[in-house]
Coordinates of C-alpha atoms and ligand atoms in Angstrom, one line a residue:
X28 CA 56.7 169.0 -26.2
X29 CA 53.8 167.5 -23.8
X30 CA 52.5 164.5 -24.3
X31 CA 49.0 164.4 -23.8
X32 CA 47.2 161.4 -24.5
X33 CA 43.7 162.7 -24.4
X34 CA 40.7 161.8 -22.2
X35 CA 37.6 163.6 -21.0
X36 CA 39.0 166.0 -18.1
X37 CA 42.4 166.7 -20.2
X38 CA 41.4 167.0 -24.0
X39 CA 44.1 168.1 -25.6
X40 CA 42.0 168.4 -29.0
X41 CA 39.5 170.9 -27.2
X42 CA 42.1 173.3 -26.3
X43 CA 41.1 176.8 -28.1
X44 CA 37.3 175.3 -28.8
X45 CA 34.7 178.0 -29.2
X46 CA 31.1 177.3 -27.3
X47 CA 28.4 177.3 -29.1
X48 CA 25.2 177.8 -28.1
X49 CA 21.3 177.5 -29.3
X50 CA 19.3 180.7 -29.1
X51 CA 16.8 180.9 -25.8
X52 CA 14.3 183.4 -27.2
X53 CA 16.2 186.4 -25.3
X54 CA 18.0 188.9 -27.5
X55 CA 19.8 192.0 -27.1
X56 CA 21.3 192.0 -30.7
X57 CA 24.5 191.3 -29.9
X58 CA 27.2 188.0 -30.4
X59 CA 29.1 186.3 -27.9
X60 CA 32.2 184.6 -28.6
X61 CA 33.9 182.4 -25.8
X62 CA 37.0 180.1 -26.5
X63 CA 38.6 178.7 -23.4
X64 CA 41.9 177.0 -22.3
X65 CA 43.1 174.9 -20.0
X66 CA 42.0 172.0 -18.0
X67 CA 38.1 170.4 -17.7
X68 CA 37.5 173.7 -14.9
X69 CA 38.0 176.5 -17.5
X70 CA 35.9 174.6 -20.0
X71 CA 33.4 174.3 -17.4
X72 CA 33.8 177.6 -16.2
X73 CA 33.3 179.1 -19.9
X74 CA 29.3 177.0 -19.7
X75 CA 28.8 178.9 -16.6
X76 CA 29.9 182.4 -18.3
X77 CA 27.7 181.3 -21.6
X78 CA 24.5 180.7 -19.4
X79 CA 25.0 184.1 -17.6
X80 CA 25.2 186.0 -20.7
X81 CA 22.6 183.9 -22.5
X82 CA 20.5 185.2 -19.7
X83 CA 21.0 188.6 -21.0
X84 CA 20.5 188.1 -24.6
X85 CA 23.6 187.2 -26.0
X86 CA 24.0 184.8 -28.4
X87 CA 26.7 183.1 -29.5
X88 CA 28.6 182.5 -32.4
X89 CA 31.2 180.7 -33.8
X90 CA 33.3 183.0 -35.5
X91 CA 35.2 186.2 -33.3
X92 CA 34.9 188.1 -36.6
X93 CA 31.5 188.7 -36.3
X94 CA 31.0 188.7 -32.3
X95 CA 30.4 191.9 -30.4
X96 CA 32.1 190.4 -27.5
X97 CA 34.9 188.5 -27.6
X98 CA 36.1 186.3 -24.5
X99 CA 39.4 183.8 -24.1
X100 CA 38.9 181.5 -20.6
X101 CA 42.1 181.3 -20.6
X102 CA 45.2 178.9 -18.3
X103 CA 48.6 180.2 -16.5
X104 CA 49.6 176.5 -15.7
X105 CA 52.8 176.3 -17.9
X106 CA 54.4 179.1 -19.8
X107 CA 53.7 177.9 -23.0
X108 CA 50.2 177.5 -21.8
X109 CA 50.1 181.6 -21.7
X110 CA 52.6 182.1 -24.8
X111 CA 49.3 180.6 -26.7
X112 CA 47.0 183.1 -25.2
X113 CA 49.1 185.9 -26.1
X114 CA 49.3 184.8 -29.9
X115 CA 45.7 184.1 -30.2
X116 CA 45.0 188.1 -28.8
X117 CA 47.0 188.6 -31.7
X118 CA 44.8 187.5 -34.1
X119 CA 41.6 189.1 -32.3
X120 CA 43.5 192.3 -33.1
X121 CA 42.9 192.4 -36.6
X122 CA 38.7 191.9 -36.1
X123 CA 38.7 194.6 -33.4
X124 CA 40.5 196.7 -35.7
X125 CA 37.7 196.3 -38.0
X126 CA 35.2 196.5 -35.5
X127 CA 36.4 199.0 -32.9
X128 CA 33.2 198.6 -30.5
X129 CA 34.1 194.6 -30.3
X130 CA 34.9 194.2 -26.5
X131 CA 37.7 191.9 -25.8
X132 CA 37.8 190.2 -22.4
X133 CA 40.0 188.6 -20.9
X134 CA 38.7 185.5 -18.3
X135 CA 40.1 182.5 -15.9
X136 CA 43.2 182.0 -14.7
X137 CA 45.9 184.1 -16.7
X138 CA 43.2 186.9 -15.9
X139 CA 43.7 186.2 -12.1
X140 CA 47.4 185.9 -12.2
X141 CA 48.2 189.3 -14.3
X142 CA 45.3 191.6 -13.3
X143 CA 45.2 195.0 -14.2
X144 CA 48.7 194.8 -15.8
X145 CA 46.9 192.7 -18.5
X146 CA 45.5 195.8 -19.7
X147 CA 48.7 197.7 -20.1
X148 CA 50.9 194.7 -21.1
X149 CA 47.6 194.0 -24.1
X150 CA 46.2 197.6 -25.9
X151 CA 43.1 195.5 -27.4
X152 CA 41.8 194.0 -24.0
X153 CA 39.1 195.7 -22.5
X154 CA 38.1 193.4 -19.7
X155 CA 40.1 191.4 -16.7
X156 CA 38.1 189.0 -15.4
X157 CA 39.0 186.2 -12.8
X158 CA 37.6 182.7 -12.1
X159 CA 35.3 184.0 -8.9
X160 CA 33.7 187.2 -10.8
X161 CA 31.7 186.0 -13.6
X162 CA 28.4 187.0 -12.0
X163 CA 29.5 190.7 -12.4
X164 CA 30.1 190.3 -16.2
X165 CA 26.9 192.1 -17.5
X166 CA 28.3 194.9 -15.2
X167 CA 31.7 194.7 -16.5
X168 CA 30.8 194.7 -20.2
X169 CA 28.5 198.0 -19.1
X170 CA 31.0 199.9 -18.3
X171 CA 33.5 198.9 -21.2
X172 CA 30.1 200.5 -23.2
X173 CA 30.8 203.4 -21.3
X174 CA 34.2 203.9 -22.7
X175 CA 35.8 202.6 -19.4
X176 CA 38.3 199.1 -19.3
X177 CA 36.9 196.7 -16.5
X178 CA 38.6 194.5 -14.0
X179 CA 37.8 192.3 -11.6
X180 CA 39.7 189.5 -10.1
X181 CA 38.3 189.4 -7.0
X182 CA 38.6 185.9 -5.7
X183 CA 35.8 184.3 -3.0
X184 CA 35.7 182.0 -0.3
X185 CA 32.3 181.4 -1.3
X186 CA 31.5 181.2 -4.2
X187 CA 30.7 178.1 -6.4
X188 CA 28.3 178.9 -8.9
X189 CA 26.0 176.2 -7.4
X190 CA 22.7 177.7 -8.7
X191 CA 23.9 178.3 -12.2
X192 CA 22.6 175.8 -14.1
X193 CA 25.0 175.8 -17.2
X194 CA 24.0 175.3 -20.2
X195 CA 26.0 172.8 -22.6
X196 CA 25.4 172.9 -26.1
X197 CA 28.7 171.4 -27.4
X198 CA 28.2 169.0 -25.5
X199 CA 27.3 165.4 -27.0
X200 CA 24.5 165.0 -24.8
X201 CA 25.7 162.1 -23.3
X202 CA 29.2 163.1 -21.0
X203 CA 28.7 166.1 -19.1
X204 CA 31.4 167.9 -16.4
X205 CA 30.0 169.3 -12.9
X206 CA 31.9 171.0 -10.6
X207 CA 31.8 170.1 -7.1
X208 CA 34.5 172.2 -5.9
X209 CA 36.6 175.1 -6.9
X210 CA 39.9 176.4 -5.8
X211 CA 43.1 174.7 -4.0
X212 CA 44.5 175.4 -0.5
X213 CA 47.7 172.8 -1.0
X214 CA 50.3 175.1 -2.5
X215 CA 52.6 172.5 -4.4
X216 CA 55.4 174.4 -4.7
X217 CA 55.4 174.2 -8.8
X218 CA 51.8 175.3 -9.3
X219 CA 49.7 178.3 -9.7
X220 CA 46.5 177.2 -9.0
X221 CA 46.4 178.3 -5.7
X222 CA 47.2 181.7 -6.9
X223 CA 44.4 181.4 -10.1
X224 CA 42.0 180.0 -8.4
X225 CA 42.2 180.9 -5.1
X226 CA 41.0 178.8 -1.7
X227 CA 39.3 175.5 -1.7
X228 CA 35.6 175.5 -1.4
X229 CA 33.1 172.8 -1.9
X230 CA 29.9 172.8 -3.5
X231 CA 26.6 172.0 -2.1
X232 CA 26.0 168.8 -2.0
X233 CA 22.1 168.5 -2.8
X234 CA 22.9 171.0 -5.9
X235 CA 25.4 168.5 -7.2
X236 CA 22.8 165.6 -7.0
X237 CA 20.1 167.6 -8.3
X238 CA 22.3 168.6 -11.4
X239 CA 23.4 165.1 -11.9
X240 CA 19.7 164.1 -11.6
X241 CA 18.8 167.1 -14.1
X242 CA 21.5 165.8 -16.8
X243 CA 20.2 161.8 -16.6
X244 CA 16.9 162.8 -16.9
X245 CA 18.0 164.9 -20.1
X246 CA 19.4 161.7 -21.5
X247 CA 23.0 162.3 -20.4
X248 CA 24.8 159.0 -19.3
X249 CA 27.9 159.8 -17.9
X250 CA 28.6 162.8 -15.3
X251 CA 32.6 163.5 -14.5
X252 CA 32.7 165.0 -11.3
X253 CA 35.2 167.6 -11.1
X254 CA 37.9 169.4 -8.6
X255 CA 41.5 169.9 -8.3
X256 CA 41.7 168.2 -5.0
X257 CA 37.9 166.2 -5.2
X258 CA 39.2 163.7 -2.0
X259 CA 39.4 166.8 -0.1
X260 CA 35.5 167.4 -1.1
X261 CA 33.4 168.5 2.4
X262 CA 29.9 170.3 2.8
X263 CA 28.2 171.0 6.2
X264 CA 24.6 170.0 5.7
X265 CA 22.2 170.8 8.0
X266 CA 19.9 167.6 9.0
X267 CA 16.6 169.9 9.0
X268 CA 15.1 170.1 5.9
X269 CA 14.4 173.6 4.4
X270 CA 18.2 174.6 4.2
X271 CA 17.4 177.1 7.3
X272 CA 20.9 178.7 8.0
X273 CA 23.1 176.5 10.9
X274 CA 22.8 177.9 14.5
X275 CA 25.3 177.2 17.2
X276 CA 23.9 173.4 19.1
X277 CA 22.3 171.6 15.5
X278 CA 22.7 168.9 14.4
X279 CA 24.9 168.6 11.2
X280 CA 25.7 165.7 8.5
X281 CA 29.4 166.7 6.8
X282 CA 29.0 165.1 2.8
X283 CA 32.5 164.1 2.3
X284 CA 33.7 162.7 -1.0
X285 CA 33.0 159.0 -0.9
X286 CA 29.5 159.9 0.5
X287 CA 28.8 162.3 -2.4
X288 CA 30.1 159.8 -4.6
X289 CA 27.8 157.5 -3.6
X290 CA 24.9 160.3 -3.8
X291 CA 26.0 160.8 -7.3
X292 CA 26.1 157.1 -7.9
X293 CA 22.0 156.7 -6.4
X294 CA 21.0 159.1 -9.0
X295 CA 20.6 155.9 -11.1
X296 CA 22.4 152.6 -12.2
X297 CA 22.7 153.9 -15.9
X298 CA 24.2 157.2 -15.2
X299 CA 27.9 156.8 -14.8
X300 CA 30.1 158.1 -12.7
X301 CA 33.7 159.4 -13.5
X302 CA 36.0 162.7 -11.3
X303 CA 38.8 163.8 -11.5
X304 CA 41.5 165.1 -9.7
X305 CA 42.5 162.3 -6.8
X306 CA 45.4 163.6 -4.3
X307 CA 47.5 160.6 -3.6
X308 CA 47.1 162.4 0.3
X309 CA 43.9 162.2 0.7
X310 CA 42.4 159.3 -1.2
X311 CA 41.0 157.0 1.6
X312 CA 40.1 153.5 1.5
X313 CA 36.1 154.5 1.7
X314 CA 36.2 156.3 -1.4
X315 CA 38.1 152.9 -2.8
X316 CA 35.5 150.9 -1.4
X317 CA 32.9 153.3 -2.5
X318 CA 34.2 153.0 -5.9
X319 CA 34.0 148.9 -5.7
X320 CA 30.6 148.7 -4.3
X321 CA 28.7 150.8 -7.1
X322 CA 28.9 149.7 -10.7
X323 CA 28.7 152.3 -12.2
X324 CA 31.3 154.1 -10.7
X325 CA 34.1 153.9 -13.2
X326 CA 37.2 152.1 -11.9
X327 CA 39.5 154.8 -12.9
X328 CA 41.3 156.9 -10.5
X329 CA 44.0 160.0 -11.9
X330 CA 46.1 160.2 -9.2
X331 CA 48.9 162.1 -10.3
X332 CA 52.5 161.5 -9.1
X333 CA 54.7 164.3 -9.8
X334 CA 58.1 162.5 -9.2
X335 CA 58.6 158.9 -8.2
X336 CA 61.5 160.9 -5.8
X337 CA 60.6 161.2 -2.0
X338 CA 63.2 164.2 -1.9
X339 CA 61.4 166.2 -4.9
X340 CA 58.5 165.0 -3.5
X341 CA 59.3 167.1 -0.6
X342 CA 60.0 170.3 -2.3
X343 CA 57.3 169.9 -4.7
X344 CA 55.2 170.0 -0.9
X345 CA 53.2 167.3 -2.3
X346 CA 52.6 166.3 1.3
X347 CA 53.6 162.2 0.9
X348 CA 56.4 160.4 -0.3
X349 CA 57.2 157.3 -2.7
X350 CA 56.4 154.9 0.3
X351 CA 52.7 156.8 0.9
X352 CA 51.9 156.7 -3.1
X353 CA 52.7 153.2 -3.3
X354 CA 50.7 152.3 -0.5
X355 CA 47.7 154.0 -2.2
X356 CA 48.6 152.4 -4.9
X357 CA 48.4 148.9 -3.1
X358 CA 44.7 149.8 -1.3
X359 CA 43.6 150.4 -4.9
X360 CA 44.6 147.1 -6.4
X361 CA 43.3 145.4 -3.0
X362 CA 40.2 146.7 -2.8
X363 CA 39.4 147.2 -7.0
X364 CA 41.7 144.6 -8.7
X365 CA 40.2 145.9 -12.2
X366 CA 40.6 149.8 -11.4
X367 CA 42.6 151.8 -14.4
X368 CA 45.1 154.4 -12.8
X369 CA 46.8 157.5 -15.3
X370 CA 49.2 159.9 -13.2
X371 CA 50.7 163.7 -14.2
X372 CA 54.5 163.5 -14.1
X373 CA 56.7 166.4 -14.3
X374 CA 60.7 166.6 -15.5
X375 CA 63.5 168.7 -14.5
X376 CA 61.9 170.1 -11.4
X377 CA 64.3 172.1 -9.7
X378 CA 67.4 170.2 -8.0
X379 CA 66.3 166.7 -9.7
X380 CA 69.9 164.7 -10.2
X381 CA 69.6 161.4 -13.0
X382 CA 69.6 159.0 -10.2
X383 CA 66.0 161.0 -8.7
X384 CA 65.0 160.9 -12.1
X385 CA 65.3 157.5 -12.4
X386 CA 62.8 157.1 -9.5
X387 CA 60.0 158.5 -11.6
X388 CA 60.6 155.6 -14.2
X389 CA 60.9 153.3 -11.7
X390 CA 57.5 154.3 -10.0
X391 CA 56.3 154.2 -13.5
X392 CA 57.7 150.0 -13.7
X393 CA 56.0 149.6 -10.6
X394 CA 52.4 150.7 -11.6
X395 CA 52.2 150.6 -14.9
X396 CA 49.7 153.3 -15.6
X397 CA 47.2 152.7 -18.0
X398 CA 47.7 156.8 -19.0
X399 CA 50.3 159.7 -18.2
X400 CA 50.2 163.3 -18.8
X401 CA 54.0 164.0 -18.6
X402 CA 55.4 167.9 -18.6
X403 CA 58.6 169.6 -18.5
X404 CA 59.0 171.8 -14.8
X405 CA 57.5 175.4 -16.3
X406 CA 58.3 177.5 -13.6
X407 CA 55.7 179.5 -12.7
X408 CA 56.0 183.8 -11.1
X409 CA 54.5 183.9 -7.7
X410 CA 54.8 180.4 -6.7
X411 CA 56.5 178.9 -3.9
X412 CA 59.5 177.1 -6.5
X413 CA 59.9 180.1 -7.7
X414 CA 60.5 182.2 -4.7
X415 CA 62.8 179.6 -2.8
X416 CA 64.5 177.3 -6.0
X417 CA 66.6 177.7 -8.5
X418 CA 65.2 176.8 -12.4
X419 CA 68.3 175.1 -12.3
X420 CA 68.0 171.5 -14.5
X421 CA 69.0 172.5 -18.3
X422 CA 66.4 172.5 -21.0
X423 CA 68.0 169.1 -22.9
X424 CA 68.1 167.7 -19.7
X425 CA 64.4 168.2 -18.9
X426 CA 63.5 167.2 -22.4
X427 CA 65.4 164.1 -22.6
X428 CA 63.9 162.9 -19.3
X429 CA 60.7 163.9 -20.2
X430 CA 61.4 161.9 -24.0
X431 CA 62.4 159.1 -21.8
X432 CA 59.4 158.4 -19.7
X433 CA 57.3 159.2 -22.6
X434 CA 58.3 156.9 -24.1
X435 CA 58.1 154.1 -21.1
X436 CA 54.5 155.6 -21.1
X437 CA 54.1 154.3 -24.6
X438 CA 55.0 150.7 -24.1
X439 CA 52.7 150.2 -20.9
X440 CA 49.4 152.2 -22.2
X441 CA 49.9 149.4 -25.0
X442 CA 50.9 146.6 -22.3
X443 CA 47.5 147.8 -20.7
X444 CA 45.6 147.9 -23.5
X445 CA 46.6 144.0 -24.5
X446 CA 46.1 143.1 -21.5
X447 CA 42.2 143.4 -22.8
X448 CA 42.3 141.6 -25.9
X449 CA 39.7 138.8 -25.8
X450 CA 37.7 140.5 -23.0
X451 CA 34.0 142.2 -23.1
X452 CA 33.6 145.8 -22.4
X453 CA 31.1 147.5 -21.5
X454 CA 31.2 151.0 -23.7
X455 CA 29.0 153.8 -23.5
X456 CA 28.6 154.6 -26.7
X457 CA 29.0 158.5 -27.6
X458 CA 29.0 159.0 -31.3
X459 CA 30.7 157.9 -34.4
X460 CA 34.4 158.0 -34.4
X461 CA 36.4 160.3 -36.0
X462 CA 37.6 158.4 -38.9
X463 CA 34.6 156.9 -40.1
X464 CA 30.8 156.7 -39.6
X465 CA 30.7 153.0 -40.0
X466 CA 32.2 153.0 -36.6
X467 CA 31.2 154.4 -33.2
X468 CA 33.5 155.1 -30.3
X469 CA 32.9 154.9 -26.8
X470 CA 34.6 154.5 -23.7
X471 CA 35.2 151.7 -21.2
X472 CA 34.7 151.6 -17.6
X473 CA 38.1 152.0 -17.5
X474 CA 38.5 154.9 -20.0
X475 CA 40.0 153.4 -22.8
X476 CA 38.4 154.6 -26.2
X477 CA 36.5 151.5 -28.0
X478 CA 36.1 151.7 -31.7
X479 CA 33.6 149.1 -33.4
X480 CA 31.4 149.1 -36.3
X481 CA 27.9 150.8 -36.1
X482 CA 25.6 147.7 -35.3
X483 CA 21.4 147.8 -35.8
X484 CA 19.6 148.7 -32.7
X485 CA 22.5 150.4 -30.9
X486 CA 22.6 154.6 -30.9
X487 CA 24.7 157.1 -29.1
X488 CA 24.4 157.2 -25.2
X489 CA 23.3 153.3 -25.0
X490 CA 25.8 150.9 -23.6
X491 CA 27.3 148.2 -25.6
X492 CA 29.1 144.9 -24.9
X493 CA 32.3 144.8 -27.1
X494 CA 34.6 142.3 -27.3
X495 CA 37.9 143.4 -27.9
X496 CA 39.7 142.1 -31.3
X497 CA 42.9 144.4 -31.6
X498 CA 44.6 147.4 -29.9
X499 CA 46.8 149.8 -30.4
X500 CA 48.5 151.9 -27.2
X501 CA 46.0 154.4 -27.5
X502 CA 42.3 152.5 -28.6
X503 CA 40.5 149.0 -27.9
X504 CA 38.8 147.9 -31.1
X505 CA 36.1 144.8 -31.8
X506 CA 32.8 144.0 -32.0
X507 CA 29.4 143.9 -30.0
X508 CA 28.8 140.7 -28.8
Ligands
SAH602 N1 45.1 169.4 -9.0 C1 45.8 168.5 -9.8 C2 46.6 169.0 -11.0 C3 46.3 170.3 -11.6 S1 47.5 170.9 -12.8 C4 46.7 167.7 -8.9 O1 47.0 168.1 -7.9 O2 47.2 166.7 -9.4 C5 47.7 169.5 -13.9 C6 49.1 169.1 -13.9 O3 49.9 170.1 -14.5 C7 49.8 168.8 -12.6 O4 49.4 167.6 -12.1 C8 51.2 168.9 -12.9 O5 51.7 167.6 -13.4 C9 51.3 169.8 -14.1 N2 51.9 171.1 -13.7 C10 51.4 172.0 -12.8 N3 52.3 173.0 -12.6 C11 53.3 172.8 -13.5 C12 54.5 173.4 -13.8 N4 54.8 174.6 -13.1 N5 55.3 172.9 -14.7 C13 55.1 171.7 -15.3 N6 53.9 171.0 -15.1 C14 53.1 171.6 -14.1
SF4_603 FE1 48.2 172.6 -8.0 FE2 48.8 170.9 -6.1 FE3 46.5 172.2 -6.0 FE4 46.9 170.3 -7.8 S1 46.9 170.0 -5.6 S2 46.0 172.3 -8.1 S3 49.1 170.6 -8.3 S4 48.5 173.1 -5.8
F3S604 FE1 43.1 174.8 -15.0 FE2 45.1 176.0 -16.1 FE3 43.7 177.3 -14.3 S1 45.0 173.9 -15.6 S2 42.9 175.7 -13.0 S3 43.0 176.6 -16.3 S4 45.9 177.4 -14.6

């Protein structure tokens, strides 16, 4: 099994979550249903698809049963990841069944990786739909009304969405996700993101402020600025105002990722900043710096590890070794003593012996993450492992590795979380908490969840001063002071 402790960009509890949306006065009579998979992009992705549809007149609804349309956004990144897609098609069956004009579509990344043959491996699916095509679905579901089945996975070097403004009515008000790039051009050798999602391009810049500027002024307090590789962020802007096109001789600003994080930050003191995913190759010390110069950018960086091993490292093509990550590592408890740090880790990738395994745990004594999202090697069609390595570590093996740093996991998230008994945090608060209403949870600068009883004069999306009475490994809990 996974282990997924859950935060913002890698809710585990959201997966298979329907979007739900208020109706905008258009109407053209029929449902929408969208349920999406995956990591914080998809979920993101799925607002976008809602507000385009929205703009024709669908609404949404809860429930596929009654929909007219029925979409999964759905993820290719591990095999069982696409195994639950494939069951949950089973259960749309029955409605369409029932309701032979429902059109079922399917979107995101197992869309992109399968294609066409998605429509002759699934009878019910009527639409194919990749990550870079979403602006041709009122097309696509025309011409599934016109008895035809619809594909496009055309992937862009373009696109980015960037003047969808999308619309996010599950939302709490109060965290919100913006893209600022999409896509990946570093090709670890395990993933098939590259493939999904295609190349890496950025968003631009002034359309990321703006949005950010949009949601605080909306009341949101908390924007999580999302990309697969966000160090790697870069826009061209031109100096002259009026966004006239570039001509060869002008003058040009590049936006890279500290810079944008600092934009982001400007957009006001309250508004807090969170993004996610760091590349232990790219991170530089001025987005570390960045980080410890602005308040209100969280100190918490996900930089995922992948194997404490400098050979794996190498054939996972991560690009760095052990010595590189842990001199990351080092510039970011130099230059932000207080700064949270959770990591992916994978088991069993192909070729890994004990002793290489035993350099993941031992990368995990040295920092001591706060968090870990720890998988077994899936390998993955199409990708570079896949093509050039053998699958070769047995299934026990992979699992009692990965039951083994789990379980190291476990005693450091609770080593971290001690480590802040008897402290104040300060805790945007974002609702009540899912055991009780007499208590409200919120999260820390450093991401830990904070439970504490409702208190008079404090409501959702304020911040809070908590002192912190107890923990377990997962939750701070206390008391405003
Ligand atoms: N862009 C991010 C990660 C995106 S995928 C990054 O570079 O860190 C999220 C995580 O899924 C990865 O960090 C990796 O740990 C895991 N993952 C990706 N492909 C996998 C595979 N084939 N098998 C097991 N885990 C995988
Ligand atoms: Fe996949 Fe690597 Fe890109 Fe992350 S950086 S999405 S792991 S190829
Ligand atoms: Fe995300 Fe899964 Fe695609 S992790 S990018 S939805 S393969």
């Amino acid at each position: 099994m996974d282990l997924l402790i859950p935060d913002k960009a890698h809710d585990e509890s959201r997966q298979g979550e329907a979007l739900v949306l208020e109706p905008n006065g258009k109407h053209n009579g029929r449902k929408l249903y969208i349920e999406s998979y995956g990591c914080a992009m998809n979920f993101s992705d799925s607002e976008i698809v809602a507000s385009i549809l929205a703009d024709k007149g669908f609404e949404t609804t809860k429930d596929f049963n009654n929909a007219d349309v029925v979409f999964i956004n759905t993820c290719s990144i591990r095999e069982n990841a696409e195994v639950r897609v494939r069951n949950r098609l089973k259960e749309f069956a029955g409605a369409k069944f029932k309701n032979p004009g429902m059109v079922v579509g399917v979107l995101g990344c197992m869309a992109e990786r399968l294609k066409a043959k998605f429509l002759e491996e699934e009878k019910l699916v009527d639409v194919v739909v990749g990550p870079d095509a979403y602006r041709d679905l009122p097309n696509l579901i025309e011409q599934v009304d016109n008895g035809q089945r619809a594909v496009n996975v055309l992937l862009s070097r373009e696109e980015t969405y960037a003047d969808i403004n999308p619309v996010r009515l599950n939302s709490n008000g109060i965290n919100a996700f913006v893209s600022i790039m999409r896509g990946c051009d570093n090709m670890c050798s395990f993933c098939v993101v590259p493939f999904t999602r295609g190349r890496e391009r950025s968003r631009d810049a002034a359309s990321v402020v703006a949005e950010c500027t949009d949601l605080f002024n909306q009341g949101y307090r908390e924007v999580t600025l999302l990309g697969q590789n966000v160090d790697s962020y870069k826009w061209t802007a031109p100096v002259a105002e009026g966004g006239e096109a570039l001509a060869v001789g002008d003058e040009v600003k590049i936006v890279n990722f500290a810079n944008l994080l600092e934009m982001v930050a400007l957009v006001s003191p309250d508004l807090r900043v969170r993004f996610s995913t760091s590349h232990p190759k790219d991170i530089t010390d001025e987005v570390l710096y960045t980080i410890a110069k602005y308040d209100n950018i969280c100190n918490y960086i996900h930089l995922p590890v992948q194997s404490g091993n400098s050979r794996i490292l190498d054939l996972m093509n991560r690009t760095y070794d052990r010595e590189w990550y842990i001199n990351r590592i080092d510039a970011i408890r130099r230059i932000i003593p207080e700064c949270a740090i959770s990591t992916d880790m994978i088991t069993g990738f192909c070729t890994e012996t004990d002793e290489e395994h035993k350099d993941s745990v031992t990368m995990m004594d040295y920092v001591k993450y706060d968090f870990a999202y720890m998988f077994k090697y899936s390998e993955r069609p199409g990708t570079l492992a896949a093509k050039r390595y053998a699958d070769d570590i047995p299934e026990d093996v992979k699992q009692a590795r990965l039951a083994e740093i789990v379980a190291k996991q476990q005693e450091y998230s609770y080593y971290r979380m001690q480590a802040r008994l008897g402290r104040v945090e300060k805790v945007l608060i974002e609702g009540f908490s899912k055991k009780s209403d007499k208590d409200y949870c919120g999260r820390s600068d450093q991401n830990a969840m904070v439970i504490f009883p409702v208190t008079e004069g404090y409501k959702p999306g304020q911040y809070a001063n908590v002192l912190v009475e107890r923990t377990t490994s997962a939750t701070l809990i206390g008391r405003i002071v």
